[in-house]
Short mmCIF file of C-alpha atoms (C1' of nucleotides) in Angstrom, two decimals:
data_model
loop_
_atom_site.label_atom_id
_atom_site.label_comp_id
_atom_site.label_asym_id
_atom_site.label_seq_id
_atom_site.Cartn_x
_atom_site.Cartn_y
_atom_site.Cartn_z
CA MET A 1 108.50 128.71 84.32
CA THR A 2 111.15 130.75 86.16
CA SER A 3 110.16 134.13 84.98
CA GLU A 4 109.45 135.76 88.28
CA ALA A 5 113.17 136.35 88.94
CA VAL A 6 112.82 139.89 87.73
CA GLU A 7 110.44 140.89 90.49
CA THR A 8 112.74 139.87 93.23
CA ALA A 9 115.27 142.30 91.92
CA GLN A 10 113.50 145.52 92.83
CA HIS A 11 115.73 146.51 95.67
CA TYR A 12 118.97 145.72 93.77
CA TRP A 13 118.62 147.36 90.44
CA TYR A 14 122.21 148.58 90.73
CA ASP A 15 123.50 145.22 91.78
CA ASP A 16 125.34 142.92 89.45
CA ASP A 17 123.59 139.91 90.72
CA ALA A 18 120.19 141.37 90.10
CA GLN A 19 121.31 142.40 86.69
CA ARG A 20 122.39 138.87 86.01
CA GLN A 21 119.03 137.53 87.22
CA ARG A 22 117.31 139.80 84.84
CA SER A 23 119.24 138.82 81.78
CA ILE A 24 118.72 135.14 82.66
CA ALA A 25 115.03 135.76 82.89
CA VAL A 26 115.04 137.48 79.54
CA LEU A 27 116.95 134.80 77.78
CA GLU A 28 114.87 132.13 79.47
CA ALA A 29 111.78 133.83 78.18
CA MET A 30 113.20 133.82 74.66
CA ARG A 31 113.98 130.10 74.90
CA THR A 32 110.58 129.34 76.25
CA TYR A 33 108.91 131.30 73.48
CA ARG A 34 111.06 129.56 70.90
CA ALA A 35 110.13 126.19 72.31
CA ALA A 36 106.50 127.04 72.23
CA GLU A 37 106.68 128.23 68.71
CA ALA A 38 108.50 125.05 67.62
CA ALA A 39 105.91 122.92 69.31
CA MET A 40 103.15 124.86 67.62
CA GLN A 41 104.76 124.45 64.25
CA ARG A 42 105.03 120.76 64.79
CA ARG A 43 101.45 120.51 65.90
CA THR A 44 100.39 122.31 62.76
CA GLN A 45 102.40 120.08 60.54
CA VAL A 46 100.82 116.95 62.08
CA ALA A 47 97.37 118.46 61.97
CA MET A 48 97.65 119.32 58.33
CA GLY A 49 99.56 116.18 57.39
CA MET A 50 102.59 117.86 55.86
CA GLY A 51 106.17 118.51 56.60
CA GLU A 52 107.95 121.77 57.50
CA THR A 53 108.78 122.74 53.98
CA ASP A 54 105.28 122.10 52.66
CA LEU A 55 103.72 124.24 55.35
CA LEU A 56 106.25 127.00 54.85
CA ALA A 57 105.54 126.90 51.11
CA LEU A 58 101.80 126.96 51.62
CA ARG A 59 101.92 129.95 53.98
CA TYR A 60 104.14 131.89 51.53
CA LEU A 61 101.72 131.15 48.79
CA LEU A 62 98.76 132.26 50.77
CA ARG A 63 100.49 135.39 51.91
CA MET A 64 101.50 136.31 48.38
CA HIS A 65 98.04 135.38 47.09
CA ARG A 66 96.44 137.76 49.50
CA ALA A 67 98.84 140.44 48.33
CA GLU A 68 97.80 139.72 44.76
CA HIS A 69 101.34 138.63 43.90
CA SER A 70 101.61 135.67 41.53
CA VAL A 71 104.20 133.06 42.49
CA GLY A 72 105.89 130.53 40.25
CA PRO A 73 107.93 127.47 41.10
CA LYS A 74 111.20 129.35 40.65
CA GLU A 75 110.34 132.05 43.12
CA LEU A 76 109.02 129.45 45.58
CA ALA A 77 112.14 127.44 45.27
CA ALA A 78 114.26 130.49 46.00
CA TYR A 79 112.18 131.39 49.04
CA LEU A 80 112.41 127.87 50.48
CA GLY A 81 116.02 127.41 49.55
CA ILE A 82 115.44 124.07 47.83
CA SER A 83 116.26 122.93 44.30
CA SER A 84 114.02 123.18 41.29
CA ALA A 85 113.60 119.40 41.34
CA SER A 86 112.47 119.27 44.92
CA THR A 87 110.05 122.09 44.22
CA THR A 88 108.49 120.11 41.37
CA VAL A 89 107.91 117.19 43.80
CA LEU A 90 106.62 119.52 46.50
CA LEU A 91 104.10 120.96 44.05
CA ASP A 92 103.03 117.51 43.05
CA ARG A 93 102.39 116.69 46.71
CA LEU A 94 100.42 119.82 47.50
CA GLU A 95 98.50 119.61 44.24
CA LYS A 96 97.52 116.02 44.84
CA THR A 97 96.23 116.84 48.35
CA GLY A 98 94.22 119.74 46.97
CA HIS A 99 96.12 122.56 48.47
CA LEU A 100 97.01 124.26 45.27
CA SER A 101 96.69 124.20 41.51
CA ARG A 102 99.14 124.83 38.72
CA GLN A 103 97.94 127.27 36.11
CA PRO A 104 99.76 128.38 33.00
CA SER A 105 101.23 131.79 33.07
CA PRO A 106 99.61 134.15 30.60
CA PHE A 107 102.89 135.80 29.81
CA ASP A 108 105.34 132.97 29.55
CA ARG A 109 104.35 129.65 28.13
CA ARG A 110 107.23 127.98 29.97
CA ALA A 111 106.14 129.23 33.27
CA LEU A 112 103.54 128.40 35.80
CA ILE A 113 101.49 130.29 38.36
CA ILE A 114 100.83 128.46 41.54
CA VAL A 115 97.43 129.26 43.09
CA PRO A 116 96.42 128.05 46.59
CA THR A 117 92.91 126.65 46.65
CA PRO A 118 90.20 128.33 48.70
CA ALA A 119 89.93 125.14 50.72
CA SER A 120 93.62 125.38 51.65
CA GLU A 121 93.18 129.08 52.57
CA GLU A 122 90.36 128.05 54.81
CA ALA A 123 92.39 125.22 56.48
CA VAL A 124 95.37 127.40 57.15
CA ARG A 125 93.21 130.22 58.38
CA ARG A 126 91.37 128.02 60.78
CA THR A 127 94.65 126.66 62.13
CA LEU A 128 96.68 129.77 62.37
CA ASP A 129 94.51 132.85 62.45
CA GLY A 130 93.46 132.51 66.09
CA MET A 131 97.06 132.59 67.01
CA HIS A 132 97.82 135.48 64.76
CA GLU A 133 94.95 137.51 66.19
CA ARG A 134 96.18 136.89 69.73
CA MET A 135 99.68 137.98 68.76
CA ILE A 136 98.36 141.17 67.15
CA ALA A 137 96.24 141.87 70.23
CA ILE A 138 99.25 141.54 72.49
CA ALA A 139 101.31 143.78 70.24
CA SER A 140 98.58 146.32 70.05
CA ASP A 141 98.34 146.64 73.83
CA LEU A 142 101.92 147.79 74.17
CA SER A 143 102.67 151.30 74.96
CA PRO A 144 104.72 153.21 72.39
CA ASP A 145 107.72 153.05 74.64
CA ASP A 146 107.37 149.37 75.26
CA ALA A 147 106.95 148.68 71.59
CA GLN A 148 110.00 150.63 70.87
CA THR A 149 111.87 148.74 73.57
CA ILE A 150 110.91 145.41 72.16
CA VAL A 151 111.70 146.31 68.58
CA SER A 152 115.13 147.51 69.57
CA PHE A 153 115.74 144.43 71.65
CA LEU A 154 114.73 142.08 68.95
CA GLY A 155 116.83 144.00 66.45
CA GLY A 156 119.84 143.59 68.73
CA MET A 157 119.21 139.93 69.14
CA ARG A 158 118.92 139.53 65.41
CA ASP A 159 122.26 141.21 64.96
CA ALA A 160 123.74 138.97 67.57
CA VAL A 161 122.48 135.90 65.82
CA ASP A 162 123.39 137.20 62.36
CA ALA A 163 126.95 138.01 63.31
CA ILE A 164 127.85 134.42 64.18
CA ASP A 165 131.45 133.76 63.51
CA LYS A 166 132.21 134.88 60.05
CA HIS A 167 135.91 134.07 60.64
CA ASP A 168 136.28 130.45 61.49
CA ALA A 169 133.22 128.41 62.33
CA GLY A 170 134.85 125.11 61.65
CA ASP A 171 136.09 123.89 58.27
CA GLY A 172 132.92 122.50 56.99
CA HIS A 173 131.71 118.98 56.62
CA ASP A 174 133.23 115.80 57.89
CA ALA A 175 134.37 114.57 61.17
CA ILE A 176 136.08 116.34 63.96
CA VAL A 177 139.61 115.13 63.37
CA THR A 178 140.60 114.21 66.81
CA HIS A 179 143.16 111.37 66.51
CA ASP A 180 141.25 109.59 63.81
CA ALA A 181 142.80 111.93 61.20
CA GLY A 182 143.14 111.36 57.45
CA HIS A 183 140.71 110.39 54.77
CA GLY A 184 138.98 113.78 54.48
CA HIS A 185 137.10 112.73 51.30
CA GLY A 186 133.96 114.64 52.20
CA HIS A 187 131.34 112.17 51.15
CA ASP A 188 128.40 114.53 51.28
CA SER A 189 129.25 118.01 52.37
CA GLY A 190 126.82 120.36 50.57
CA ASP A 191 123.28 120.69 51.64
CA GLY A 192 122.35 124.33 51.18
CA ARG A 193 118.92 124.05 52.64
CA ARG A 194 116.32 126.75 53.38
CA GLY A 195 117.43 130.12 52.23
CA ALA A 196 117.05 132.22 55.33
CA GLY A 197 113.26 132.42 54.64
CA ARG A 198 112.41 136.04 55.20
CA ASP A 199 108.74 136.92 54.91
CA ALA A 200 106.54 139.91 54.61
CA MET B 1 114.45 146.37 57.98
CA THR B 2 111.24 148.41 58.37
CA SER B 3 111.51 149.05 62.08
CA GLU B 4 111.42 152.84 62.03
CA ALA B 5 107.62 152.93 61.82
CA VAL B 6 107.46 153.34 65.55
CA GLU B 7 109.19 156.64 65.55
CA THR B 8 106.71 158.25 63.20
CA ALA B 9 104.03 157.64 65.74
CA GLN B 10 105.04 160.15 68.37
CA HIS B 11 102.29 162.54 67.79
CA TYR B 12 99.54 159.95 67.46
CA TRP B 13 100.02 157.62 70.39
CA TYR B 14 96.30 157.80 70.96
CA ASP B 15 95.54 157.11 67.31
CA ASP B 16 94.41 153.78 66.04
CA ASP B 17 96.62 154.03 62.95
CA ALA B 18 99.70 154.72 64.94
CA GLN B 19 98.93 151.86 67.23
CA ARG B 20 98.53 149.60 64.23
CA GLN B 21 101.85 150.74 62.91
CA ARG B 22 103.51 149.94 66.22
CA SER B 23 102.05 146.37 66.32
CA ILE B 24 103.11 145.77 62.84
CA ALA B 25 106.61 146.87 63.63
CA VAL B 26 106.73 144.65 66.64
CA LEU B 27 105.48 141.57 64.74
CA GLU B 28 107.83 142.32 61.95
CA ALA B 29 110.76 142.47 64.35
CA MET B 30 109.70 139.11 65.64
CA ARG B 31 109.57 137.59 62.17
CA THR B 32 112.85 139.07 61.28
CA TYR B 33 114.51 137.69 64.40
CA ARG B 34 113.02 134.26 63.72
CA ALA B 35 114.34 134.35 60.15
CA ALA B 36 117.76 135.29 61.43
CA GLU B 37 117.75 132.53 63.91
CA ALA B 38 116.66 129.94 61.31
CA ALA B 39 119.42 131.13 59.04
CA MET B 40 121.97 130.92 61.82
CA GLN B 41 120.85 127.37 62.61
CA ARG B 42 121.27 126.39 58.96
CA ARG B 43 124.70 127.91 58.80
CA THR B 44 125.76 126.05 61.91
CA GLN B 45 124.44 122.76 60.47
CA VAL B 46 126.39 123.30 57.26
CA ALA B 47 129.55 124.40 59.12
CA MET B 48 129.50 121.27 61.24
CA GLY B 49 128.34 119.00 58.49
CA MET B 50 125.28 117.67 60.14
CA GLY B 51 121.51 117.85 60.13
CA GLU B 52 119.17 119.53 62.53
CA THR B 53 118.53 116.46 64.66
CA ASP B 54 122.24 115.71 64.98
CA LEU B 55 123.06 119.27 66.09
CA LEU B 56 120.14 119.17 68.58
CA ALA B 57 121.34 115.90 69.97
CA LEU B 58 124.95 117.11 70.34
CA ARG B 59 123.95 120.26 72.16
CA TYR B 60 121.68 118.23 74.50
CA LEU B 61 124.55 115.88 75.14
CA LEU B 62 126.94 118.68 75.85
CA ARG B 63 124.51 120.45 78.13
CA MET B 64 123.88 117.30 80.11
CA HIS B 65 127.56 116.50 80.19
CA ARG B 66 128.33 119.88 81.68
CA ALA B 67 125.65 119.22 84.30
CA GLU B 68 127.24 115.93 85.04
CA HIS B 69 124.27 114.04 83.89
CA SER B 70 124.79 110.74 82.02
CA VAL B 71 122.64 110.27 78.99
CA GLY B 72 121.83 107.03 77.23
CA PRO B 73 120.23 106.39 73.82
CA LYS B 74 116.81 105.90 75.33
CA GLU B 75 116.78 109.27 77.01
CA LEU B 76 118.18 110.93 73.88
CA ALA B 77 115.50 109.37 71.70
CA ALA B 78 112.83 110.62 74.08
CA TYR B 79 114.28 114.18 74.03
CA LEU B 80 114.57 114.23 70.23
CA GLY B 81 111.23 112.50 69.73
CA ILE B 82 112.68 109.95 67.32
CA SER B 83 112.61 106.18 67.43
CA SER B 84 115.05 103.90 69.03
CA ALA B 85 116.19 102.74 65.57
CA SER B 86 116.77 106.24 64.30
CA THR B 87 118.77 106.95 67.46
CA THR B 88 121.04 104.02 66.84
CA VAL B 89 121.83 105.33 63.43
CA LEU B 90 122.24 108.86 64.67
CA LEU B 91 124.76 107.63 67.25
CA ASP B 92 126.57 105.71 64.49
CA ARG B 93 126.88 108.93 62.52
CA LEU B 94 128.09 111.04 65.35
CA GLU B 95 130.42 108.38 66.62
CA LYS B 96 131.95 107.92 63.24
CA THR B 97 132.57 111.62 62.84
CA GLY B 98 134.19 111.75 66.25
CA HIS B 99 131.59 113.75 68.14
CA LEU B 100 130.88 111.21 70.80
CA SER B 101 131.78 107.85 72.07
CA ARG B 102 129.66 105.04 73.35
CA GLN B 103 130.65 103.65 76.77
CA PRO B 104 129.17 100.75 78.62
CA SER B 105 127.04 101.66 81.57
CA PRO B 106 128.53 100.51 84.91
CA PHE B 107 125.12 99.70 86.24
CA ASP B 108 123.33 97.99 83.49
CA ARG B 109 125.18 95.83 81.00
CA ARG B 110 122.48 96.31 78.39
CA ALA B 111 122.72 100.09 78.54
CA LEU B 112 125.15 102.64 77.19
CA ILE B 113 126.37 106.01 78.24
CA ILE B 114 126.92 108.48 75.47
CA VAL B 115 129.80 110.81 76.06
CA PRO B 116 130.55 113.81 73.82
CA THR B 117 134.19 114.17 72.88
CA PRO B 118 136.21 117.21 74.03
CA ALA B 119 136.85 118.01 70.35
CA SER B 120 133.08 118.23 69.80
CA GLU B 121 132.71 120.40 72.87
CA GLU B 122 135.32 122.64 71.37
CA ALA B 123 133.70 122.84 67.98
CA VAL B 124 130.24 123.66 69.26
CA ARG B 125 131.69 126.25 71.66
CA ARG B 126 133.58 127.94 68.90
CA THR B 127 130.50 128.03 66.72
CA LEU B 128 127.93 129.16 69.26
CA ASP B 129 129.53 130.85 72.20
CA GLY B 130 130.20 134.12 70.47
CA MET B 131 126.54 134.47 69.74
CA HIS B 132 125.56 133.50 73.20
CA GLU B 133 127.83 136.09 74.68
CA ARG B 134 126.45 138.83 72.51
CA MET B 135 122.93 137.84 73.41
CA ILE B 136 123.78 137.99 77.17
CA ALA B 137 125.35 141.30 76.65
CA ILE B 138 122.20 142.71 75.08
CA ALA B 139 120.05 141.24 77.84
CA SER B 140 122.32 142.68 80.51
CA ASP B 141 122.18 146.19 79.12
CA LEU B 142 118.38 146.27 79.58
CA SER B 143 116.91 148.48 82.42
CA PRO B 144 114.88 146.52 84.94
CA ASP B 145 111.75 148.01 83.49
CA ASP B 146 112.64 147.03 79.95
CA ALA B 147 113.59 143.54 81.01
CA GLN B 148 110.22 143.16 82.66
CA THR B 149 108.48 144.50 79.64
CA ILE B 150 110.21 142.00 77.36
CA VAL B 151 109.71 139.04 79.66
CA SER B 152 106.00 139.86 79.89
CA PHE B 153 105.72 140.35 76.23
CA LEU B 154 107.38 137.06 75.37
CA GLY B 155 105.24 135.31 77.95
CA GLY B 156 102.18 136.67 76.30
CA MET B 157 103.32 135.61 72.92
CA ARG B 158 104.16 132.22 74.20
CA ASP B 159 100.60 131.81 75.49
CA ALA B 160 99.25 133.03 72.18
CA VAL B 161 101.21 130.41 70.36
CA ASP B 162 100.50 127.63 72.86
CA ALA B 163 96.74 128.18 72.77
CA ILE B 164 96.47 127.33 69.14
CA ASP B 165 93.11 125.79 68.29
CA LYS B 166 92.75 122.81 70.56
CA HIS B 167 89.29 122.29 69.03
CA ASP B 168 89.58 121.52 65.30
CA ALA B 169 92.75 122.04 63.33
CA GLY B 170 92.09 119.41 60.59
CA ASP B 171 92.11 115.72 60.86
CA GLY B 172 95.57 114.68 59.95
CA HIS B 173 97.25 113.46 56.81
CA ASP B 174 95.81 113.34 53.31
CA ALA B 175 93.78 115.79 51.35
CA ILE B 176 91.98 118.82 52.57
CA VAL B 177 88.51 117.82 53.55
CA THR B 178 87.00 121.16 52.83
CA HIS B 179 84.11 121.57 55.20
CA ASP B 180 85.18 118.68 57.32
CA ALA B 181 83.74 119.78 60.72
CA GLY B 182 85.12 119.32 64.16
CA HIS B 183 85.68 116.05 65.97
CA GLY B 184 88.58 117.33 68.06
CA HIS B 185 90.02 113.92 68.92
CA GLY B 186 93.46 115.39 69.80
CA HIS B 187 95.59 112.49 68.79
CA ASP B 188 98.83 113.50 70.33
CA SER B 189 98.78 116.80 72.12
CA GLY B 190 101.34 115.88 74.68
CA ASP B 191 103.57 115.93 71.74
CA GLY B 192 106.73 113.78 72.03
CA ARG B 193 109.11 115.14 69.52
CA ARG B 194 111.74 117.70 70.28
CA GLY B 195 111.06 118.07 73.97
CA ALA B 196 110.60 121.81 73.92
CA GLY B 197 114.32 122.16 73.37
CA ARG B 198 115.70 124.39 75.97
CA ASP B 199 119.42 124.90 75.93
CA ALA B 200 122.13 126.50 77.88
"C1'" DT C 1 113.23 135.45 9.65
"C1'" DA C 2 116.38 132.24 11.53
"C1'" DT C 3 119.78 131.35 15.04
"C1'" DT C 4 121.70 131.18 19.48
"C1'" DG C 5 121.97 131.32 24.30
"C1'" DA C 6 119.34 131.61 28.62
"C1'" DT C 7 115.45 130.25 31.44
"C1'" DC C 8 111.55 127.42 33.10
"C1'" DG C 9 109.70 123.35 34.96
"C1'" DC C 10 110.18 118.39 34.65
"C1'" DT C 11 112.30 113.48 34.89
"C1'" DA C 12 115.81 110.05 36.31
"C1'" DG C 13 118.59 108.11 39.66
"C1'" DA C 14 120.99 108.28 43.98
"C1'" DA C 15 121.77 109.66 48.87
"C1'" DC C 16 120.01 109.93 53.38
"C1'" DA C 17 117.13 110.19 57.57
"C1'" DT C 18 113.41 108.35 59.36
"C1'" DC C 19 109.96 104.74 60.46
"C1'" DT C 20 107.99 99.89 61.85
"C1'" DA C 21 109.02 95.15 63.09
"C1'" DG C 22 111.53 91.99 65.00
"C1'" DC C 23 115.96 90.32 67.30
"C1'" DT C 24 119.55 89.46 71.00
"C1'" DA C 25 121.43 90.29 75.46
"C1'" DC C 26 120.53 91.47 79.94
"C1'" DA C 27 117.79 92.71 84.29
"C1'" DT C 28 114.17 91.99 87.58
"C1'" DG C 29 110.90 89.68 90.36
"C1'" DA C 30 108.10 85.51 91.65
"C1'" DT D 1 115.20 79.03 87.86
"C1'" DC D 2 112.01 80.88 84.77
"C1'" DA D 3 108.91 84.45 82.88
"C1'" DT D 4 108.48 88.98 81.65
"C1'" DG D 5 110.25 93.55 80.55
"C1'" DT D 6 113.83 96.63 78.83
"C1'" DA D 7 118.00 98.51 76.06
"C1'" DG D 8 119.96 98.82 71.93
"C1'" DC D 9 120.71 96.89 67.24
"C1'" DT D 10 119.46 95.15 62.33
"C1'" DA D 11 116.54 94.87 58.17
"C1'" DG D 12 113.49 96.66 54.85
"C1'" DA D 13 110.48 100.27 53.44
"C1'" DT D 14 109.04 105.11 52.89
"C1'" DG D 15 109.60 109.90 51.88
"C1'" DT D 16 112.23 114.07 50.96
"C1'" DT D 17 116.00 115.93 49.19
"C1'" DC D 18 119.89 116.38 45.95
"C1'" DT D 19 122.58 116.62 41.16
"C1'" DA D 20 122.42 116.03 36.21
"C1'" DG D 21 120.30 116.51 32.27
"C1'" DC D 22 116.16 117.23 28.87
"C1'" DG D 23 112.50 119.61 26.06
"C1'" DA D 24 109.97 123.77 25.50
"C1'" DT D 25 109.92 128.49 25.28
"C1'" DC D 26 111.63 133.23 25.41
"C1'" DA D 27 114.71 137.21 24.11
"C1'" DA D 28 118.29 139.20 21.58
"C1'" DT D 29 120.58 139.56 17.32
"C1'" DA D 30 122.42 138.77 12.58
#
DNA sequence: TATTGATCGCTAGAACATCTAGCTACATGA
DNA sequence: TCATGTAGCTAGATGTTCTAGCGATCAATA
């Protein structure tokens, strides 16, 4: 939707208006992609009968498993940005539905190794690999220059997003303090969810 | 992180390995951007003391308010993809914290109009506008060709993500069903939740 | 070897957002 | 006027997360 704006700008590349049209088209493309990705993620969650965290956890486990890297509850909790307790329950869930198994660590008798089951591997692969292949295909078709352009662009966007207001950004939890005033009492505050899940 | 791979490929643009390096760099850049964006969203939620749905609702309300479009609970529920009951509670929350007010509809005495408060407008603007400006600046600095490249690329990626396995993709909640087999049955498709959240 | 402090994963109990079901008040059309 | 539909709310249940604290185990040291 509305991504042809760029074409109409051919004769005005020096013109502010055309430039504006182009940036709108670019940002719109980003929004559209984001929306598509969010919808995909939701579809996948429904299809596999699990929530966002569960799916994120499973994908991390599979990725690490493929890379021959053992993962324990502690590492998983850190990756997901959830507490140790929540991780225990998450593992219970995924173990009960047959997506993973807990195995004792050979090095540390307190610790566990979490191993995704082959069946889970298969399910995730069936669900996501087609998409992944298509994405790789698109990326592979780019010329070196275009690839460089896109990498730079995304890097810039990442910085823009990362740099969000270190200085004020509100005072934290609780109300907006129009007239209502008083009673701060921050009933819940905290939260600390999802630790910036980077992946590899 | 790891986005220099493209440079090393100058002498091998015809080479499979270099091409592979480039696509890896591109996909890595996308992942990194996604992670940054997720982290930003979390920071914003914490800063404003609300969950994802609340923030999404507030942004929708503000956008529609700017566009002079009145929103009622029903429409908001449809946009967010949550039930009427959850919407009521959500409105209670946001009203109590001073982010919006409920006003009677002049046309239908059953209905409400939800109006975001100026204070809320201010808070969201302070939190997000800096980022938005930086993103616009980056998009504006692109050459017409680069802009076109990026729009095409993102469009392709969107299609790749949209096209995810209409045919099988598991059967829903509960267990893993190993071999399982097809039976498409697409229970929801059309989706519902989180109406492809575009924002402005 | 025995002790001490840190670490690992688990349990208990509470907070919260969401859901479904059902309700009241109002609108609309015969 | 009355029947049916719609908007938003309440009640009760479910599921996911949190904080606090526990037992088992490891690592370092006297």
